[in-house]
Amino acid sequence: MARGGEAQLSQNFYGFRCPAVELIVRQAVATKISQTFVTVPATLRLFFHDCFVEGCDGSVLIQSANGDAEKDAGDNLSLAGDGFDTVVKAKQAVEAACPGVVSCADILAMAARDVVVLSGGPSFPVELGRRDGLVSRRWQVAGNLPGPEFSFNLLSWIFRKNNLSVTDMVALSGGHTVGFSHCNRFAKRLYFFNATHRVDPSLDPSYAQQLMQACPVNVDPLVAVNMDPVSPTVFDNGYFRDLVNRRGMFTSDQVLFDHPLSKPIVNGFAVSEPSFSSAFAQAMIRLGRVGVKTGNVGEIRRDCTRFNS
């Protein structure tokens, strides 16, 4: 089904029924970014988390009174509210112009591209025509999202089952250049690594010290740290330079520099921002095709946070 759906996506899907949709979404996203930069990493991460569970169908946006939707799963509890709010605001603006025409899944895909562009990253065409899914279950999330302690093999398996290559995986990980993380997601590397080493020896020692200052033991769980310490608000290739210098925040970041299949790709992106930008753009297009619903499958939600019926 994903194959059939993929073939039906097109850049000009709303050309007749909502010709200004890209402009409307871009303006809503720009307004939101002007209020808080958190919008950028939050929206990008929301798109990844949507596509990796049930496909790119807006299922992560559903709110459940019973706490049993995707967004209630442990792996999604750290998704920042600004990502959800961006989609809701953009959907309201689109509905005012073209009611009942554009899916929440497509709005999220456009918004993810727009936050990249508006923070200095590459632009790329977004294929449209996705419909919103009719299923959002908390229990379907576990095991389908990359975790901060994942090995290279586990990471590449998750990407491969979504038709994404090792190059796509490395490029998409570069989205961490504008991300941030809560201390508890990487504290093990600083204080409880293993019986031999308290601190993960693969971490640059001065970077480890920097992280310890930001994240002392028993730190407030709400404290967050930028993943790119040098240019956290610019979408650039700084993430890859950090990996080469052993300043990857997560184990799952640093393994990309340690594995022979991905190390040359990391090195290439670290020295050439255009190479990274091009690969990231292509990977985002491929990510946007994962498990899409088209035609008569799914629905066009009126409200992104709840199913129509």
Coordinates of C-alpha atoms in Angstrom, one line a residue:
M1 CA 0.0 0.0 0.0
A2 CA 2.8 2.3 0.8
R3 CA 4.2 1.8 -2.7
G4 CA 0.8 2.7 -4.3
G5 CA 0.4 5.7 -2.1
E6 CA 3.9 6.9 -2.8
A7 CA 3.2 6.9 -6.5
Q8 CA 0.2 9.2 -5.9
L9 CA 2.0 12.0 -4.1
S10 CA 2.8 15.0 -6.2
Q11 CA 4.3 18.5 -5.7
N12 CA 1.3 20.2 -7.2
F13 CA -1.4 18.1 -5.5
Y14 CA -3.3 21.1 -4.2
G15 CA -2.7 23.2 -7.3
F16 CA -6.4 23.7 -8.1
R17 CA -8.1 23.3 -4.7
C18 CA -5.7 25.2 -2.5
P19 CA -3.0 26.9 -4.7
A20 CA -1.7 29.1 -1.9
V21 CA -1.2 26.3 0.7
E22 CA 2.6 26.4 0.8
L23 CA 2.7 30.1 1.3
I24 CA 0.0 29.9 4.0
V25 CA 1.9 27.2 5.9
R26 CA 5.3 29.1 5.5
Q27 CA 3.8 32.3 7.0
A28 CA 2.3 30.4 9.9
V29 CA 5.6 28.7 10.6
A30 CA 7.6 31.9 10.3
T31 CA 5.3 33.6 12.8
K32 CA 5.7 30.7 15.2
I33 CA 9.5 30.8 14.9
S34 CA 9.5 34.5 15.6
Q35 CA 7.9 33.7 19.0
T36 CA 10.2 30.8 19.9
F37 CA 13.1 29.1 18.2
V38 CA 12.1 25.8 19.9
T39 CA 9.6 25.6 17.0
V40 CA 12.4 24.5 14.7
P41 CA 13.7 21.4 16.3
A42 CA 10.3 20.6 17.8
T43 CA 8.5 20.5 14.4
L44 CA 11.3 18.6 12.6
R45 CA 11.3 16.0 15.4
L46 CA 7.6 15.7 15.3
F47 CA 7.7 14.8 11.6
F48 CA 10.3 12.1 12.2
H49 CA 8.2 10.6 15.1
D50 CA 5.1 10.7 12.9
C51 CA 6.6 9.0 9.9
F52 CA 8.4 6.2 11.8
V53 CA 5.1 5.0 13.4
E54 CA 2.2 4.1 11.1
G55 CA 3.8 6.2 8.3
C56 CA 3.6 10.0 7.6
D57 CA -0.1 10.2 8.4
G58 CA -0.5 12.7 11.2
S59 CA -1.2 10.0 13.8
V60 CA 1.2 11.5 16.3
L61 CA -1.0 14.6 16.5
I62 CA -4.0 12.8 17.9
Q63 CA -4.9 13.7 21.5
S64 CA -6.6 11.0 23.5
A65 CA -8.8 11.4 26.6
N66 CA -7.6 8.0 27.7
G67 CA -3.9 8.6 27.3
D68 CA -3.6 5.8 24.8
A69 CA -2.6 7.7 21.6
E70 CA 0.9 7.7 20.0
K71 CA 1.8 11.0 21.7
D72 CA 1.2 9.4 25.1
A73 CA 4.0 6.8 24.6
G74 CA 7.1 7.2 26.6
D75 CA 9.3 7.9 23.6
N76 CA 7.0 10.8 22.6
L77 CA 6.5 12.5 26.0
S78 CA 9.6 14.6 25.4
L79 CA 8.2 16.0 22.1
A80 CA 8.0 19.8 22.7
G81 CA 4.5 21.4 22.5
D82 CA 5.7 24.0 20.1
G83 CA 5.8 21.4 17.3
F84 CA 2.2 20.4 17.8
D85 CA 1.2 24.1 18.1
T86 CA 2.9 24.9 14.8
V87 CA 0.8 22.3 13.0
V88 CA -2.4 23.4 14.7
K89 CA -1.8 27.1 13.9
A90 CA -0.9 26.3 10.2
K91 CA -4.0 24.1 9.9
Q92 CA -6.2 26.9 11.2
A93 CA -4.8 29.3 8.6
V94 CA -5.2 26.7 5.8
E95 CA -8.7 25.8 6.8
A96 CA -9.7 29.5 6.7
A97 CA -8.6 29.6 3.0
C98 CA -9.5 26.1 1.8
P99 CA -11.7 24.2 4.3
G100 CA -11.6 20.4 4.3
V101 CA -9.0 20.1 1.6
V102 CA -5.5 19.8 3.1
S103 CA -4.5 17.0 5.4
C104 CA -2.7 17.5 8.7
A105 CA -0.1 15.0 7.5
D106 CA 0.7 17.2 4.5
I107 CA 0.8 20.4 6.7
L108 CA 3.3 18.7 9.1
A109 CA 5.5 17.7 6.1
M110 CA 5.5 21.2 4.7
A111 CA 6.1 22.7 8.2
A112 CA 9.1 20.4 8.7
R113 CA 10.7 21.6 5.4
D114 CA 9.9 25.2 6.3
V115 CA 11.6 25.1 9.8
V116 CA 14.7 23.8 8.1
V117 CA 14.7 26.6 5.4
L118 CA 13.9 29.3 7.9
S119 CA 16.9 28.3 10.2
G120 CA 19.4 28.4 7.3
G121 CA 19.1 24.9 5.9
P122 CA 18.3 23.6 2.4
S123 CA 15.0 24.0 0.6
F124 CA 13.5 21.0 -1.2
P125 CA 10.1 20.2 -2.8
V126 CA 7.6 18.5 -0.6
E127 CA 5.4 15.9 -2.3
L128 CA 1.8 16.2 -1.3
G129 CA -1.4 14.2 -1.3
R130 CA -1.1 12.3 2.0
R131 CA -4.3 11.6 3.9
D132 CA -4.6 11.5 7.7
G133 CA -4.6 8.1 9.4
L134 CA -7.4 6.6 11.4
V135 CA -5.2 4.9 14.0
S136 CA -3.1 6.3 16.8
R137 CA -2.0 3.8 19.4
R138 CA 0.5 4.2 22.2
W139 CA 1.7 0.6 22.1
Q140 CA 2.7 0.8 18.5
V141 CA 5.5 3.3 19.3
A142 CA 8.0 1.2 21.3
G143 CA 10.8 -0.2 19.1
N144 CA 9.9 1.9 16.1
L145 CA 11.8 5.1 17.0
P146 CA 15.6 5.4 17.3
G147 CA 16.8 5.7 20.9
P148 CA 19.7 7.7 22.3
E149 CA 21.6 4.5 23.3
F150 CA 21.0 2.5 20.1
S151 CA 23.9 0.7 18.4
F152 CA 24.7 1.3 14.7
N153 CA 23.0 -2.0 13.8
L154 CA 19.8 -1.2 15.6
L155 CA 19.7 2.3 14.1
S156 CA 20.3 1.0 10.6
W157 CA 17.6 -1.7 11.0
I158 CA 15.0 0.9 11.9
F159 CA 15.9 3.1 9.0
R160 CA 16.1 0.2 6.6
K161 CA 12.6 -1.0 7.4
N162 CA 11.4 2.5 6.4
N163 CA 13.2 2.2 3.0
L164 CA 16.0 4.6 4.1
S165 CA 19.7 4.0 3.5
V166 CA 22.7 4.5 5.7
T167 CA 23.4 7.8 3.9
D168 CA 19.8 8.9 4.6
M169 CA 20.2 7.8 8.3
V170 CA 23.4 9.9 8.7
A171 CA 21.9 12.9 6.9
L172 CA 18.7 12.9 8.9
S173 CA 20.7 12.6 12.1
G174 CA 22.2 15.9 11.1
G175 CA 18.8 17.4 12.1
H176 CA 20.3 17.3 15.6
T177 CA 22.3 20.4 14.6
V178 CA 19.3 22.5 15.8
G179 CA 18.1 20.1 18.5
F180 CA 18.3 20.0 22.2
S181 CA 18.0 17.2 24.8
H182 CA 17.0 16.8 28.4
C183 CA 19.8 15.7 30.7
N184 CA 18.3 12.3 31.5
R185 CA 18.6 11.2 27.9
F186 CA 22.4 11.1 28.1
A187 CA 23.2 11.2 31.9
K188 CA 24.4 7.5 31.8
R189 CA 27.3 8.6 29.6
L190 CA 28.5 11.1 32.2
Y191 CA 27.9 9.3 35.5
F192 CA 27.1 5.6 35.2
F193 CA 28.7 4.4 32.0
N194 CA 30.0 1.0 33.1
A195 CA 31.9 -0.8 35.9
T196 CA 35.3 0.3 34.5
H197 CA 34.5 3.9 33.4
R198 CA 32.2 6.3 35.2
V199 CA 32.3 8.6 32.1
D200 CA 32.0 7.2 28.6
P201 CA 35.6 7.1 27.3
S202 CA 34.4 7.9 23.7
L203 CA 33.3 11.4 24.8
D204 CA 35.8 14.2 24.4
P205 CA 36.8 15.0 28.1
S206 CA 36.3 18.7 27.9
Y207 CA 32.9 18.2 26.3
A208 CA 32.0 15.7 29.1
Q209 CA 32.9 18.4 31.6
Q210 CA 30.8 20.9 29.8
L211 CA 27.8 18.5 29.9
M212 CA 28.4 17.8 33.6
Q213 CA 28.2 21.5 34.4
A214 CA 25.0 21.8 32.5
C215 CA 23.6 18.6 33.9
P216 CA 24.8 17.9 37.5
V217 CA 23.5 14.7 39.2
N218 CA 19.9 15.1 40.3
V219 CA 19.4 18.0 37.9
D220 CA 15.9 19.3 37.3
P221 CA 14.5 16.9 34.6
L222 CA 13.2 20.0 32.6
V223 CA 16.7 21.3 32.0
A224 CA 17.7 20.9 28.3
V225 CA 21.0 21.3 26.6
N226 CA 21.7 22.3 22.9
M227 CA 23.0 19.4 20.9
D228 CA 25.3 21.6 18.8
P229 CA 27.1 23.8 21.4
V230 CA 28.6 26.2 18.7
S231 CA 25.7 27.2 16.4
P232 CA 22.5 25.8 18.0
T233 CA 20.1 28.0 16.1
V234 CA 21.6 27.6 12.6
F235 CA 20.9 24.6 10.4
D236 CA 24.5 23.8 9.3
N237 CA 26.9 20.9 9.3
G238 CA 28.2 21.6 12.8
Y239 CA 26.7 18.3 14.1
F240 CA 29.2 16.4 11.9
R241 CA 32.2 18.4 13.0
D242 CA 31.1 17.7 16.6
L243 CA 31.0 13.9 15.8
V244 CA 34.6 14.0 14.4
N245 CA 35.7 15.8 17.6
R246 CA 33.9 13.2 19.7
R247 CA 31.3 15.6 20.8
G248 CA 28.2 13.6 19.9
M249 CA 25.7 14.0 22.7
F250 CA 24.0 10.6 22.4
T251 CA 25.6 7.2 22.0
S252 CA 23.5 6.9 18.9
D253 CA 25.1 10.0 17.5
Q254 CA 28.7 9.0 18.2
V255 CA 28.3 5.5 16.7
L256 CA 27.9 7.1 13.3
F257 CA 31.5 8.2 13.5
D258 CA 32.7 4.9 14.9
H259 CA 31.2 2.5 12.4
P260 CA 33.1 1.8 9.1
L261 CA 29.9 2.1 7.0
S262 CA 28.9 5.5 8.2
K263 CA 32.3 7.1 9.2
P264 CA 33.2 8.2 5.6
I265 CA 29.8 9.8 5.2
V266 CA 30.2 11.7 8.5
N267 CA 33.6 12.9 7.4
G268 CA 32.3 14.0 4.1
F269 CA 29.5 16.0 5.6
A270 CA 31.8 17.5 8.2
V271 CA 34.0 19.0 5.5
S272 CA 31.3 19.9 3.0
E273 CA 28.1 21.6 4.0
P274 CA 26.7 21.4 0.4
S275 CA 27.1 17.6 0.5
F276 CA 25.2 17.4 3.7
S277 CA 22.5 19.9 2.5
S278 CA 21.9 17.9 -0.7
A279 CA 21.8 14.5 1.1
F280 CA 19.5 15.9 3.8
A281 CA 17.1 17.3 1.2
Q282 CA 16.9 13.9 -0.6
A283 CA 16.5 12.0 2.7
M284 CA 13.6 14.2 3.8
I285 CA 11.8 13.6 0.5
R286 CA 12.2 9.8 0.9
L287 CA 11.2 10.0 4.6
G288 CA 8.0 11.8 3.5
R289 CA 7.0 8.8 1.4
V290 CA 7.1 6.3 4.3
G291 CA 3.8 4.5 4.8
V292 CA 1.6 7.2 3.3
K293 CA -2.1 6.9 2.9
T294 CA -3.6 8.3 -0.3
G295 CA -6.8 8.0 -2.5
N296 CA -9.7 6.9 -0.4
V297 CA -7.6 5.6 2.6
G298 CA -7.8 7.7 5.7
E299 CA -9.4 11.1 5.9
I300 CA -8.8 14.8 5.8
R301 CA -9.1 15.8 9.5
R302 CA -10.9 19.0 10.3
D303 CA -9.0 19.3 13.6
C304 CA -5.5 17.8 13.7
T305 CA -5.8 16.6 17.3
R306 CA -8.9 14.4 16.8
F307 CA -10.4 12.0 14.2
N308 CA -13.4 13.3 12.3
S309 CA -15.9 10.7 13.5

